[in-house]
Each structure stands twice: as C-alpha cells, then as structure tokens.
Amino acid sequence: MIWDVLVAAVVMDYELRKDLMQDIFRKVANAVADLTGTVWVLAGALTVIMIWGLTGPVFGFSDTWQLIINTGTTIITFLMVFMIQNTQNRDNAALHAKLDELIVHTLGAHNELTAAENFSEEELRQLRKHFEEVANEGGTNAKVDRLPKSINGNSHGTRRRAPRKPRSRTSAKAKS
C-alpha cells in the first residue's frame, strides 16, 4: 500500500517535472526564435563578424583567431537547430489542427485529408495530381467528389459526413 503511494508520487512528480521542463523549453525556444528573427540580431551578428575580420591583422590571422569565430558560430548553430526545429514542429502542429478543424466542419470536405501528413509520397503525389486536374477543369465536375482510390484505402474515394448545425458564438460563450 505505502509502496503504491510512493510509486504514484514519484511518477506524478516525474510528470510534473517533465511538463515544467517542456514548458520552460517552449518559452525559451519562442523567445529565442522571436529575438533571432529581428533585424537587430542580424545587425549585431554582422558587427561581430566585421570586428572579428578587422582584428585579423592584429592577431596575425592566427589559428586561435580563426578558432574563436569557428567555435562560436558552431555552438550557436548547434543550439539554434534544436530551438528552430521545436518552434517549427509546434507551428506545424498548430497549423494542422487549424486546417483539420476547417476540413471537419466544412460540408462536402473529405475528412480523410485530416490525416494527409501520414499519407505515403505516392498517395500525396496522386492527391496533388487529382486536385490539379480538378482545378484545371474548373472544379465543377464530379471529380471534385472523388479522391484517388488509394487514399485511406477507400475504394470509392468518397466519404462524406452529415452536415453539422452551425453553433453560434453566443451559445459557445454561454457554455464557457
């Protein structure tokens, strides 16, 4: 009994630490991405490089002089890769969630497309080709209603959902 409580406390403590660490990393990654995307950081980086280049004759263009800029840029690049990747992963996930919301709530949309990021390269190629053909034909024919057969294993290429009753903003606010 006591052992179960201790294990539960350790697991819960681990989950809290994990959530806290992820939250801190997310905030730092956002701040770094916002900061490094400014013209001022670019100007600062260019200034550092110019100062480094101008000090070359003073240090005789030595190996140590070269090592300073190489080490600094390597460390910064290494860390920035993880920060930028984290930011892009979250932005991509948020974009997919928003697009999925639009697909699911749009009458006549193909709900299978909410999982398009999981399609094979061949399925994505067929899908792009399909929608290019539909667009070239004006998008008004029956092809719009039919996805390629390989998408989501659906032999007819169609899977419609029943229309949803729109929810008013006032009723959504009243519920919260």
mmCIF file of C-alpha atoms in Angstrom:
data_model
loop_
_atom_site.group_PDB
_atom_site.id
_atom_site.type_symbol
_atom_site.label_atom_id
_atom_site.label_comp_id
_atom_site.label_asym_id
_atom_site.label_seq_id
_atom_site.Cartn_x
_atom_site.Cartn_y
_atom_site.Cartn_z
ATOM 1 C CA MET A 1 0.000 0.000 0.000
ATOM 2 C CA ILE A 2 2.680 2.501 1.006
ATOM 3 C CA TRP A 3 4.833 1.337 -1.890
ATOM 4 C CA ASP A 4 1.987 2.072 -4.345
ATOM 5 C CA VAL A 5 1.590 5.570 -2.915
ATOM 6 C CA LEU A 6 5.339 6.233 -3.187
ATOM 7 C CA VAL A 7 5.479 4.961 -6.770
ATOM 8 C CA ALA A 8 2.448 7.095 -7.669
ATOM 9 C CA ALA A 9 4.100 10.155 -6.066
ATOM 10 C CA VAL A 10 7.352 9.599 -7.962
ATOM 11 C CA VAL A 11 5.524 9.089 -11.258
ATOM 12 C CA MET A 12 3.360 12.148 -10.683
ATOM 13 C CA ASP A 13 6.441 14.156 -9.669
ATOM 14 C CA TYR A 14 8.166 12.992 -12.866
ATOM 15 C CA GLU A 15 5.183 14.081 -14.971
ATOM 16 C CA LEU A 16 5.134 17.500 -13.302
ATOM 17 C CA ARG A 17 8.879 17.931 -13.868
ATOM 18 C CA LYS A 18 8.514 16.801 -17.466
ATOM 19 C CA ASP A 19 5.671 19.255 -18.085
ATOM 20 C CA LEU A 20 7.595 22.061 -16.394
ATOM 21 C CA MET A 21 10.722 21.330 -18.423
ATOM 22 C CA GLN A 22 8.747 21.228 -21.683
ATOM 23 C CA ASP A 23 7.013 24.483 -20.756
ATOM 24 C CA ILE A 24 10.308 26.211 -19.982
ATOM 25 C CA PHE A 25 11.871 24.926 -23.220
ATOM 26 C CA ARG A 26 8.840 26.064 -25.225
ATOM 27 C CA LYS A 27 9.042 29.559 -23.734
ATOM 28 C CA VAL A 28 12.801 29.822 -24.265
ATOM 29 C CA ALA A 29 12.516 28.499 -27.840
ATOM 30 C CA ASN A 30 9.764 31.024 -28.616
ATOM 31 C CA ALA A 31 11.755 33.886 -27.120
ATOM 32 C CA VAL A 32 14.925 32.890 -28.981
ATOM 33 C CA ALA A 33 13.024 32.459 -32.260
ATOM 34 C CA ASP A 34 11.359 35.854 -31.839
ATOM 35 C CA LEU A 35 14.637 37.549 -30.923
ATOM 36 C CA THR A 36 16.836 35.967 -33.577
ATOM 37 C CA GLY A 37 14.322 36.819 -36.273
ATOM 38 C CA THR A 38 14.847 40.559 -35.831
ATOM 39 C CA VAL A 39 16.939 42.906 -37.918
ATOM 40 C CA TRP A 40 18.815 43.949 -34.765
ATOM 41 C CA VAL A 41 20.241 40.486 -34.208
ATOM 42 C CA LEU A 42 21.310 40.346 -37.849
ATOM 43 C CA ALA A 43 22.982 43.744 -37.465
ATOM 44 C CA GLY A 44 24.687 42.520 -34.280
ATOM 45 C CA ALA A 45 25.944 39.361 -35.985
ATOM 46 C CA LEU A 46 27.289 41.361 -38.911
ATOM 47 C CA THR A 47 29.002 43.730 -36.473
ATOM 48 C CA VAL A 48 30.659 40.825 -34.629
ATOM 49 C CA ILE A 49 31.904 39.387 -37.922
ATOM 50 C CA MET A 50 33.228 42.773 -39.061
ATOM 51 C CA ILE A 51 35.053 43.321 -35.750
ATOM 52 C CA TRP A 52 36.463 39.799 -35.937
ATOM 53 C CA GLY A 53 37.629 40.383 -39.511
ATOM 54 C CA LEU A 54 39.197 43.732 -38.646
ATOM 55 C CA THR A 55 41.113 42.197 -35.720
ATOM 56 C CA GLY A 56 42.696 39.602 -38.019
ATOM 57 C CA PRO A 57 45.827 41.670 -38.773
ATOM 58 C CA VAL A 58 46.235 42.491 -35.061
ATOM 59 C CA PHE A 59 46.396 38.766 -34.212
ATOM 60 C CA GLY A 60 48.298 37.854 -37.370
ATOM 61 C CA PHE A 61 45.387 35.797 -38.712
ATOM 62 C CA SER A 62 46.454 33.104 -36.257
ATOM 63 C CA ASP A 63 44.828 29.739 -35.719
ATOM 64 C CA THR A 64 43.441 30.940 -32.387
ATOM 65 C CA TRP A 65 41.886 33.965 -34.093
ATOM 66 C CA GLN A 66 40.136 31.653 -36.586
ATOM 67 C CA LEU A 67 39.187 29.180 -33.866
ATOM 68 C CA ILE A 68 37.289 31.871 -31.945
ATOM 69 C CA ILE A 69 34.789 32.573 -34.739
ATOM 70 C CA ASN A 70 34.554 28.911 -35.775
ATOM 71 C CA THR A 71 33.818 27.717 -32.247
ATOM 72 C CA GLY A 72 31.322 30.489 -31.540
ATOM 73 C CA THR A 73 29.363 30.005 -34.749
ATOM 74 C CA THR A 74 29.385 26.217 -34.390
ATOM 75 C CA ILE A 75 27.967 26.343 -30.866
ATOM 76 C CA ILE A 76 25.319 28.902 -31.808
ATOM 77 C CA THR A 77 24.320 26.936 -34.919
ATOM 78 C CA PHE A 78 24.107 23.667 -32.970
ATOM 79 C CA LEU A 79 21.790 25.173 -30.357
ATOM 80 C CA MET A 80 19.697 27.097 -32.893
ATOM 81 C CA VAL A 81 18.915 23.922 -34.846
ATOM 82 C CA PHE A 82 17.041 22.488 -31.863
ATOM 83 C CA MET A 83 15.330 25.765 -30.993
ATOM 84 C CA ILE A 84 14.145 26.363 -34.552
ATOM 85 C CA GLN A 85 13.060 22.743 -35.033
ATOM 86 C CA ASN A 86 10.999 22.871 -31.844
ATOM 87 C CA THR A 87 9.338 26.107 -32.925
ATOM 88 C CA GLN A 88 8.617 24.763 -36.411
ATOM 89 C CA ASN A 89 7.209 21.500 -35.040
ATOM 90 C CA ARG A 90 4.773 23.374 -32.799
ATOM 91 C CA ASP A 91 3.813 25.835 -35.550
ATOM 92 C CA ASN A 92 3.250 22.940 -37.947
ATOM 93 C CA ALA A 93 1.122 21.047 -35.404
ATOM 94 C CA ALA A 94 -0.951 24.179 -34.738
ATOM 95 C CA LEU A 95 -1.434 24.744 -38.465
ATOM 96 C CA HIS A 96 -2.545 21.128 -38.955
ATOM 97 C CA ALA A 97 -5.011 21.443 -36.075
ATOM 98 C CA LYS A 98 -6.497 24.584 -37.619
ATOM 99 C CA LEU A 99 -6.741 23.027 -41.072
ATOM 100 C CA ASP A 100 -8.237 19.832 -39.628
ATOM 101 C CA GLU A 101 -10.862 21.966 -37.881
ATOM 102 C CA LEU A 102 -11.767 23.587 -41.202
ATOM 103 C CA ILE A 103 -11.882 20.264 -43.056
ATOM 104 C CA VAL A 104 -14.037 18.538 -40.433
ATOM 105 C CA HIS A 105 -16.513 21.415 -40.234
ATOM 106 C CA THR A 106 -16.766 22.132 -43.963
ATOM 107 C CA LEU A 107 -19.699 20.488 -45.680
ATOM 108 C CA GLY A 108 -18.528 18.362 -48.581
ATOM 109 C CA ALA A 109 -14.898 18.274 -47.490
ATOM 110 C CA HIS A 110 -13.056 14.974 -47.486
ATOM 111 C CA ASN A 111 -12.417 14.136 -43.841
ATOM 112 C CA GLU A 112 -9.680 11.672 -44.832
ATOM 113 C CA LEU A 113 -7.500 14.670 -45.651
ATOM 114 C CA THR A 114 -7.152 15.448 -41.966
ATOM 115 C CA ALA A 115 -4.566 12.648 -41.937
ATOM 116 C CA ALA A 116 -2.791 13.768 -45.127
ATOM 117 C CA GLU A 117 0.512 14.231 -43.290
ATOM 118 C CA ASN A 118 0.526 10.448 -42.782
ATOM 119 C CA PHE A 119 -0.001 9.625 -46.473
ATOM 120 C CA SER A 120 2.797 7.991 -48.436
ATOM 121 C CA GLU A 121 4.714 10.021 -51.019
ATOM 122 C CA GLU A 122 2.825 8.212 -53.773
ATOM 123 C CA GLU A 123 -0.565 8.999 -52.204
ATOM 124 C CA LEU A 124 0.404 12.661 -51.834
ATOM 125 C CA ARG A 125 1.567 12.743 -55.461
ATOM 126 C CA GLN A 126 -1.766 11.250 -56.596
ATOM 127 C CA LEU A 127 -3.670 13.707 -54.418
ATOM 128 C CA ARG A 128 -1.807 16.723 -55.836
ATOM 129 C CA LYS A 129 -2.360 15.423 -59.366
ATOM 130 C CA HIS A 130 -6.065 14.890 -58.618
ATOM 131 C CA PHE A 131 -6.598 18.426 -57.344
ATOM 132 C CA GLU A 132 -4.562 19.915 -60.202
ATOM 133 C CA GLU A 133 -6.878 18.125 -62.654
ATOM 134 C CA VAL A 134 -9.941 19.338 -60.762
ATOM 135 C CA ALA A 135 -8.612 22.904 -60.774
ATOM 136 C CA ASN A 136 -7.775 22.762 -64.494
ATOM 137 C CA GLU A 137 -11.326 21.611 -65.232
ATOM 138 C CA GLY A 138 -12.825 24.443 -63.230
ATOM 139 C CA GLY A 139 -13.623 22.396 -60.131
ATOM 140 C CA THR A 140 -17.259 21.976 -61.135
ATOM 141 C CA ASN A 141 -17.408 18.351 -62.203
ATOM 142 C CA ALA A 142 -17.951 15.101 -60.361
ATOM 143 C CA LYS A 143 -14.180 14.611 -59.977
ATOM 144 C CA VAL A 144 -14.242 17.001 -57.045
ATOM 145 C CA ASP A 145 -16.301 14.485 -55.092
ATOM 146 C CA ARG A 146 -13.949 11.571 -55.784
ATOM 147 C CA LEU A 147 -10.492 11.238 -54.281
ATOM 148 C CA PRO A 148 -7.974 8.798 -55.780
ATOM 149 C CA LYS A 149 -8.780 5.195 -54.777
ATOM 150 C CA SER A 150 -5.557 4.716 -52.835
ATOM 151 C CA ILE A 151 -6.327 7.458 -50.311
ATOM 152 C CA ASN A 152 -7.092 5.889 -46.943
ATOM 153 C CA GLY A 153 -7.913 2.520 -48.541
ATOM 154 C CA ASN A 154 -11.296 3.848 -49.630
ATOM 155 C CA SER A 155 -12.249 2.116 -52.882
ATOM 156 C CA HIS A 156 -14.733 4.811 -53.899
ATOM 157 C CA GLY A 157 -12.611 7.762 -52.861
ATOM 158 C CA THR A 158 -15.537 9.416 -51.121
ATOM 159 C CA ARG A 159 -16.528 9.548 -47.526
ATOM 160 C CA ARG A 160 -18.987 12.252 -46.662
ATOM 161 C CA ARG A 161 -20.215 13.259 -43.311
ATOM 162 C CA ALA A 162 -23.615 14.602 -42.425
ATOM 163 C CA PRO A 163 -23.935 18.386 -42.362
ATOM 164 C CA ARG A 164 -23.408 19.937 -38.962
ATOM 165 C CA LYS A 165 -25.605 22.529 -37.456
ATOM 166 C CA PRO A 166 -23.553 25.726 -37.059
ATOM 167 C CA ARG A 167 -23.008 26.782 -33.481
ATOM 168 C CA SER A 168 -23.498 30.443 -32.729
ATOM 169 C CA ARG A 169 -20.791 32.354 -30.904
ATOM 170 C CA THR A 170 -23.178 33.438 -28.179
ATOM 171 C CA SER A 171 -24.111 29.874 -27.275
ATOM 172 C CA ALA A 172 -20.421 28.886 -27.214
ATOM 173 C CA LYS A 173 -19.644 31.752 -24.848
ATOM 174 C CA ALA A 174 -22.570 30.884 -22.618
ATOM 175 C CA LYS A 175 -21.222 27.341 -22.167
ATOM 176 C CA SER A 176 -17.793 28.530 -21.018
#
